[in-house]
Coordinates of C-alpha atoms in Angstrom, one line a residue:
M1 CA -4.9 2.6 23.9
L2 CA -3.1 6.5 23.7
Q3 CA -1.0 5.2 26.4
K4 CA 0.1 2.2 23.8
L5 CA 1.4 4.3 20.9
R6 CA 4.0 6.1 23.3
N7 CA 5.1 2.8 25.2
S8 CA 8.5 2.3 24.9
A9 CA 8.0 -1.4 25.0
N10 CA 4.3 -1.4 22.9
I11 CA 6.8 0.2 20.3
A12 CA 10.1 -2.9 20.3
M13 CA 7.3 -5.2 20.1
Y14 CA 6.0 -4.1 17.3
T15 CA 10.0 -3.6 16.1
R16 CA 9.9 -7.2 16.2
Y17 CA 7.0 -7.5 14.5
V18 CA 8.0 -5.2 11.6
H19 CA 11.4 -7.0 11.3
S20 CA 8.9 -10.3 11.2
L21 CA 6.9 -9.2 8.1
E22 CA 10.0 -8.2 6.5
A23 CA 10.9 -12.3 6.6
T24 CA 8.0 -12.8 4.6
S25 CA 8.3 -10.5 2.9
R26 CA 11.5 -12.0 1.4
K27 CA 10.8 -15.2 1.3
I28 CA 8.1 -14.0 -2.0
T29 CA 9.9 -12.1 -3.4
E30 CA 11.6 -14.2 -5.6
N31 CA 8.8 -15.3 -7.6
L32 CA 7.6 -12.1 -8.2
Y33 CA 11.6 -11.1 -9.5
K34 CA 11.2 -14.2 -11.4
H35 CA 8.5 -12.3 -13.7
L36 CA 9.6 -8.7 -13.3
H37 CA 13.0 -9.6 -13.8
N38 CA 13.7 -8.3 -17.7
F39 CA 10.1 -8.1 -19.2
K40 CA 9.4 -5.5 -22.0
G41 CA 6.1 -5.9 -23.0
T42 CA 2.3 -4.8 -21.1
L43 CA 2.8 -4.9 -17.6
M44 CA -1.1 -4.7 -15.9
L45 CA -1.7 -4.2 -12.9
A46 CA -4.9 -5.0 -11.3
Y47 CA -5.5 -5.4 -7.8
H48 CA -9.2 -5.6 -5.7
R49 CA -9.5 -4.3 -2.5
Q50 CA -6.2 -2.7 -0.2
G51 CA -4.2 -4.3 -3.0
Y52 CA -4.3 -1.2 -4.1
L53 CA -1.6 -0.6 -2.0
P54 CA 1.1 -2.8 -2.8
A55 CA -0.2 -2.0 -7.2
S56 CA 0.3 1.5 -6.9
V57 CA 3.4 0.9 -4.8
A58 CA 4.6 -1.3 -8.0
Y59 CA 3.2 1.4 -10.5
W60 CA 4.7 4.1 -9.8
F61 CA 8.1 2.7 -9.1
I62 CA 8.2 1.2 -12.8
L63 CA 6.8 4.4 -13.9
T64 CA 9.5 6.4 -12.5
M65 CA 12.5 4.3 -12.8
N66 CA 11.8 3.1 -16.3
P67 CA 9.4 4.5 -18.2
E68 CA 9.7 2.7 -21.1
Q69 CA 8.1 -0.1 -19.6
R70 CA 4.0 0.2 -20.7
V71 CA 2.2 -0.3 -17.4
V72 CA -0.8 0.5 -16.5
I73 CA -2.9 -0.2 -12.4
H74 CA -7.0 -0.7 -12.4
E75 CA -9.0 -2.1 -10.0
S76 CA -9.5 -6.3 -11.8
N77 CA -12.9 -6.2 -13.4
T78 CA -11.6 -2.6 -15.2
I79 CA -8.8 -5.3 -16.1
A80 CA -10.7 -8.4 -16.6
Y81 CA -13.6 -6.7 -19.2
Y82 CA -11.6 -3.2 -20.8
M83 CA -8.1 -3.5 -21.3
L84 CA -7.3 -7.8 -21.6
P85 CA -9.3 -8.1 -24.4
Y86 CA -8.2 -5.4 -26.6
H87 CA -4.1 -5.2 -25.7
E88 CA -1.9 -8.1 -27.5
S89 CA -0.5 -10.0 -24.9
G90 CA 2.2 -8.9 -22.0
L91 CA 1.9 -9.9 -17.8
V92 CA -0.8 -9.4 -15.3
I93 CA 0.0 -9.3 -12.0
L94 CA -3.4 -9.3 -9.2
Y95 CA -3.6 -7.9 -6.0
S96 CA -6.3 -8.8 -4.2
T97 CA -7.0 -9.5 -0.6
N98 CA -9.6 -11.4 -0.8
P99 CA -9.2 -15.2 -3.1
Y100 CA -12.8 -15.7 -2.5
A101 CA -14.2 -12.4 -4.7
A102 CA -15.7 -13.2 -8.1
S103 CA -13.5 -10.7 -9.6
T104 CA -10.4 -11.6 -8.7
Y105 CA -11.2 -15.2 -10.6
N106 CA -12.5 -13.6 -14.0
L107 CA -9.8 -12.1 -13.5
L108 CA -7.5 -14.9 -14.3
Q109 CA -9.8 -17.0 -16.7
T110 CA -10.0 -13.9 -19.2
A111 CA -6.0 -13.7 -18.8
R112 CA -5.2 -16.8 -19.6
L113 CA -8.4 -16.8 -22.7
T114 CA -6.7 -13.9 -24.1
G115 CA -3.0 -14.8 -24.1
Y116 CA -1.9 -12.7 -20.9
E117 CA 0.4 -14.5 -18.4
V118 CA -0.8 -13.7 -15.2
L119 CA 0.8 -13.5 -11.6
L120 CA -1.6 -13.6 -8.5
V121 CA -0.2 -12.2 -5.3
T122 CA -3.1 -12.9 -2.3
L123 CA -3.9 -14.7 0.6
T124 CA -4.0 -18.2 1.5
P125 CA -7.7 -19.4 0.3
R126 CA -9.0 -21.7 3.3
D127 CA -12.4 -23.2 1.1
E128 CA -9.8 -26.0 -1.1
R129 CA -12.1 -25.4 -3.3
I130 CA -11.0 -21.8 -4.3
N131 CA -7.6 -24.0 -4.1
T132 CA -8.3 -25.5 -6.9
L133 CA -9.9 -23.6 -9.3
Y134 CA -5.9 -22.0 -8.8
S135 CA -4.2 -24.3 -9.1
R136 CA -3.6 -23.9 -13.0
Y137 CA -2.5 -20.7 -12.2
S138 CA 0.9 -18.8 -10.7
K139 CA 0.8 -17.7 -7.7
I140 CA 1.9 -16.4 -4.7
Y141 CA 0.0 -16.7 -1.3
I142 CA 0.0 -14.6 1.6
N143 CA 0.0 -16.6 4.9
T144 CA -2.6 -14.1 7.2
R145 CA -6.1 -13.5 6.9
D146 CA -5.6 -9.6 8.4
E147 CA -6.3 -7.8 4.8
L148 CA -4.4 -5.0 6.1
E149 CA -1.4 -7.1 6.8
A150 CA -1.4 -8.6 3.8
A151 CA -1.3 -5.7 2.0
L152 CA 1.7 -4.4 3.8
I153 CA 3.6 -7.6 3.4
M154 CA 2.3 -7.1 -0.8
A155 CA 3.8 -3.9 -0.6
I156 CA 6.7 -4.5 1.5
S157 CA 8.1 -7.5 -0.5
T158 CA 6.6 -5.7 -4.2
Y159 CA 9.6 -2.2 -2.7
Y160 CA 12.1 -4.9 -2.1
V161 CA 11.6 -6.4 -5.4
L162 CA 11.5 -3.6 -7.6
G163 CA 14.4 -1.9 -5.3
E164 CA 16.9 -4.3 -6.5
L165 CA 15.8 -4.2 -10.4
Y166 CA 16.1 -0.6 -10.4
K167 CA 19.3 -0.4 -7.8
N168 CA 21.6 1.3 -11.2
K169 CA 18.5 3.4 -12.4
L170 CA 18.2 7.3 -12.0
G171 CA 21.6 7.8 -11.1
S172 CA 22.3 8.0 -6.7
R173 CA 18.1 7.9 -6.4
G174 CA 18.4 4.4 -7.2
K175 CA 21.1 3.3 -5.7
R176 CA 19.9 5.5 -2.6
I177 CA 16.5 3.3 -2.1
Y178 CA 18.2 0.3 -2.6
E179 CA 20.4 1.2 0.5
H180 CA 17.2 1.6 2.5
I181 CA 16.4 -2.0 1.7
E182 CA 19.7 -3.3 2.0
E183 CA 18.9 -2.5 5.6
G184 CA 15.7 -3.9 6.4
L185 CA 12.8 -1.4 8.0
S186 CA 12.6 -1.6 11.4
P187 CA 15.8 -0.4 12.0
I188 CA 13.5 2.8 11.0
V189 CA 10.7 1.2 12.3
E190 CA 11.2 3.3 16.8
E191 CA 12.4 7.0 15.2
L192 CA 9.2 6.4 12.5
V193 CA 7.1 5.8 15.5
N194 CA 8.9 8.5 17.5
R195 CA 8.7 11.2 15.2
Y196 CA 4.8 10.7 14.4
T197 CA 3.8 10.0 17.9
E198 CA 2.1 13.4 18.6
Q199 CA 0.1 13.5 16.3
L200 CA -1.1 9.7 16.0
E201 CA -2.2 10.3 19.5
R202 CA -3.9 13.3 17.8
I203 CA -5.7 11.6 15.0
V204 CA -7.0 8.2 17.1
K205 CA -9.2 11.0 19.1
F206 CA -11.1 12.3 15.9
K207 CA -14.6 10.4 16.5
E208 CA -14.6 11.3 12.7
V209 CA -12.4 12.2 10.0
V210 CA -11.7 12.6 6.1
I211 CA -8.2 11.7 4.8
T212 CA -7.3 12.7 1.8
S213 CA -3.7 13.2 -0.4
S214 CA -3.2 13.7 -3.8
R215 CA -3.9 11.1 -6.1
L216 CA 0.2 9.3 -6.2
L217 CA -0.6 8.9 -1.8
E218 CA -4.3 7.6 -2.2
P219 CA -4.6 3.9 -2.2
I220 CA -2.2 4.1 1.4
A221 CA -5.0 7.1 2.5
L222 CA -7.8 4.3 2.0
Y223 CA -5.1 2.1 3.3
F224 CA -5.0 5.0 6.7
A225 CA -8.9 5.2 6.6
E226 CA -9.9 1.0 6.9
A227 CA -7.1 1.6 9.6
L228 CA -9.0 3.6 11.5
R229 CA -12.3 2.7 11.5
R230 CA -11.0 -0.7 13.1
L231 CA -9.9 1.9 15.9
G232 CA -13.4 2.5 15.5
I233 CA -12.9 6.3 14.2
N234 CA -15.6 7.2 11.6
A235 CA -13.1 7.4 8.6
Y236 CA -13.2 7.9 4.7
Y237 CA -11.4 9.1 2.0
Q238 CA -12.5 11.5 -0.7
F239 CA -10.2 13.1 -3.3
F240 CA -9.3 16.7 -2.2
E241 CA -10.7 18.4 -4.7
H242 CA -14.6 17.0 -3.7
I243 CA -14.2 18.4 0.0
D244 CA -16.3 21.5 0.5
S245 CA -16.7 20.7 4.5
A246 CA -15.8 18.3 7.1
N247 CA -14.5 19.3 10.7
N248 CA -11.6 16.8 11.1
I249 CA -9.2 16.0 8.0
L250 CA -6.4 14.1 7.9
L251 CA -4.0 15.2 5.0
L252 CA -0.8 13.0 4.0
S253 CA 1.6 13.9 2.4
T254 CA 5.3 14.0 1.5
S255 CA 7.6 17.3 1.3
A256 CA 7.7 17.2 -2.5
E257 CA 4.1 18.0 -2.8
E258 CA 4.9 21.6 -0.4
H259 CA 3.3 23.9 -3.3
F260 CA 0.5 21.3 -4.4
T261 CA -0.1 20.6 0.0
R262 CA 0.3 24.8 0.7
E263 CA -3.0 25.3 -1.7
L264 CA -4.8 23.3 0.3
R265 CA -3.8 23.6 3.6
F266 CA -5.2 27.9 2.8
K267 CA -8.3 26.1 1.6
Y268 CA -9.0 23.7 5.0
N269 CA -8.3 26.1 7.3
I270 CA -10.9 28.6 6.0
M271 CA -13.0 25.9 6.7
D272 CA -12.8 26.3 10.0
T273 CA -12.7 22.3 10.1
T274 CA -9.4 21.4 11.8
L275 CA -6.6 19.6 9.7
E276 CA -3.4 17.2 10.6
N277 CA -1.6 17.2 8.4
M278 CA 1.3 14.5 8.6
V279 CA 4.7 14.9 5.8
L280 CA 7.1 12.4 4.9
N281 CA 10.1 13.6 4.4
T282 CA 11.3 11.3 2.5
D283 CA 11.2 9.7 -1.3
P284 CA 7.7 9.6 -3.2
L285 CA 8.1 6.3 -4.0
E286 CA 9.5 5.1 -0.5
A287 CA 6.1 7.1 1.5
Q288 CA 3.2 5.0 1.2
I289 CA 5.3 1.9 2.7
Y290 CA 6.5 4.4 6.3
L291 CA 2.6 5.6 5.7
A292 CA 1.4 1.8 6.0
L293 CA 4.0 1.3 9.8
L294 CA 2.5 4.1 10.8
A295 CA -1.6 3.4 10.2
Y296 CA -1.1 -0.5 11.1
Y297 CA 0.7 0.4 14.1
L298 CA -2.5 2.1 15.6
V299 CA -3.9 -1.4 14.3
Y300 CA -1.8 -3.3 15.9
S301 CA -1.2 -1.1 19.5
Y302 CA -5.4 -1.2 19.5
N303 CA -5.3 -4.9 19.3
R304 CA -2.4 -4.5 22.3
A305 CA -4.9 -2.7 24.1
I306 CA -8.3 -4.1 23.7
K307 CA -6.5 -7.6 24.9
T308 CA -4.8 -6.4 28.3

């Protein structure tokens, strides 16, 4: 596994893999763009399981680039039971990595009954009964059985759509993000992996680790935890204020959070713990995408290692 992380052939193969994910992501952007383009009402971003990552990418993008847009994010049951019945009609986008969950269909039904337009983004169901239930709703299917891969595709697609929508917002910031989208993600994979290889090698040596972050990066922290669990590591997320003791801590952050992380590093260091602070020096709106690429690189490399 450790040898795979540094192996240039493995990195090249992962780069090609990310290129294929980008191609898949671009194919599904049209439907998402159609729903978000010129939408002015209440937008509710609902999520289930790993759908938290793409929902969060959408939420922070819209909140930052278009503060006039009313946007809410919550897990699917909260949206269905406590928000849809008490708000005016609008648009619900549900990101779910489990198409068979009762909460997914429940939200779709509630949205229809309360007059909300709804778009479901989920994995392709393998059960014809589920396909029949979803036939009346607008949907985007991701053709994979891997929840982490599906969440990554959803997140990339969402990133592409919103980068296009807001390319003229906030001056050079919107333009810069759109330029990154035009360039694509695969050209930066090798540089990204090489920059964090040593840190990734230290992380995968942990037998157990607590992962934490700011609220902005909470979804990718949960995603990272699941990626590490697939490697056999006892990894779990904990809110930064709730960590009182831990043998190993992985702190995910951006360079914009330096003041915040300085306080946490001081706290964790006096706890006599091993601390890994993975810092992304990029726009916070893009950080979750890059961290997801790093997390899935571990899964990709592990899967290749056990096959050889």
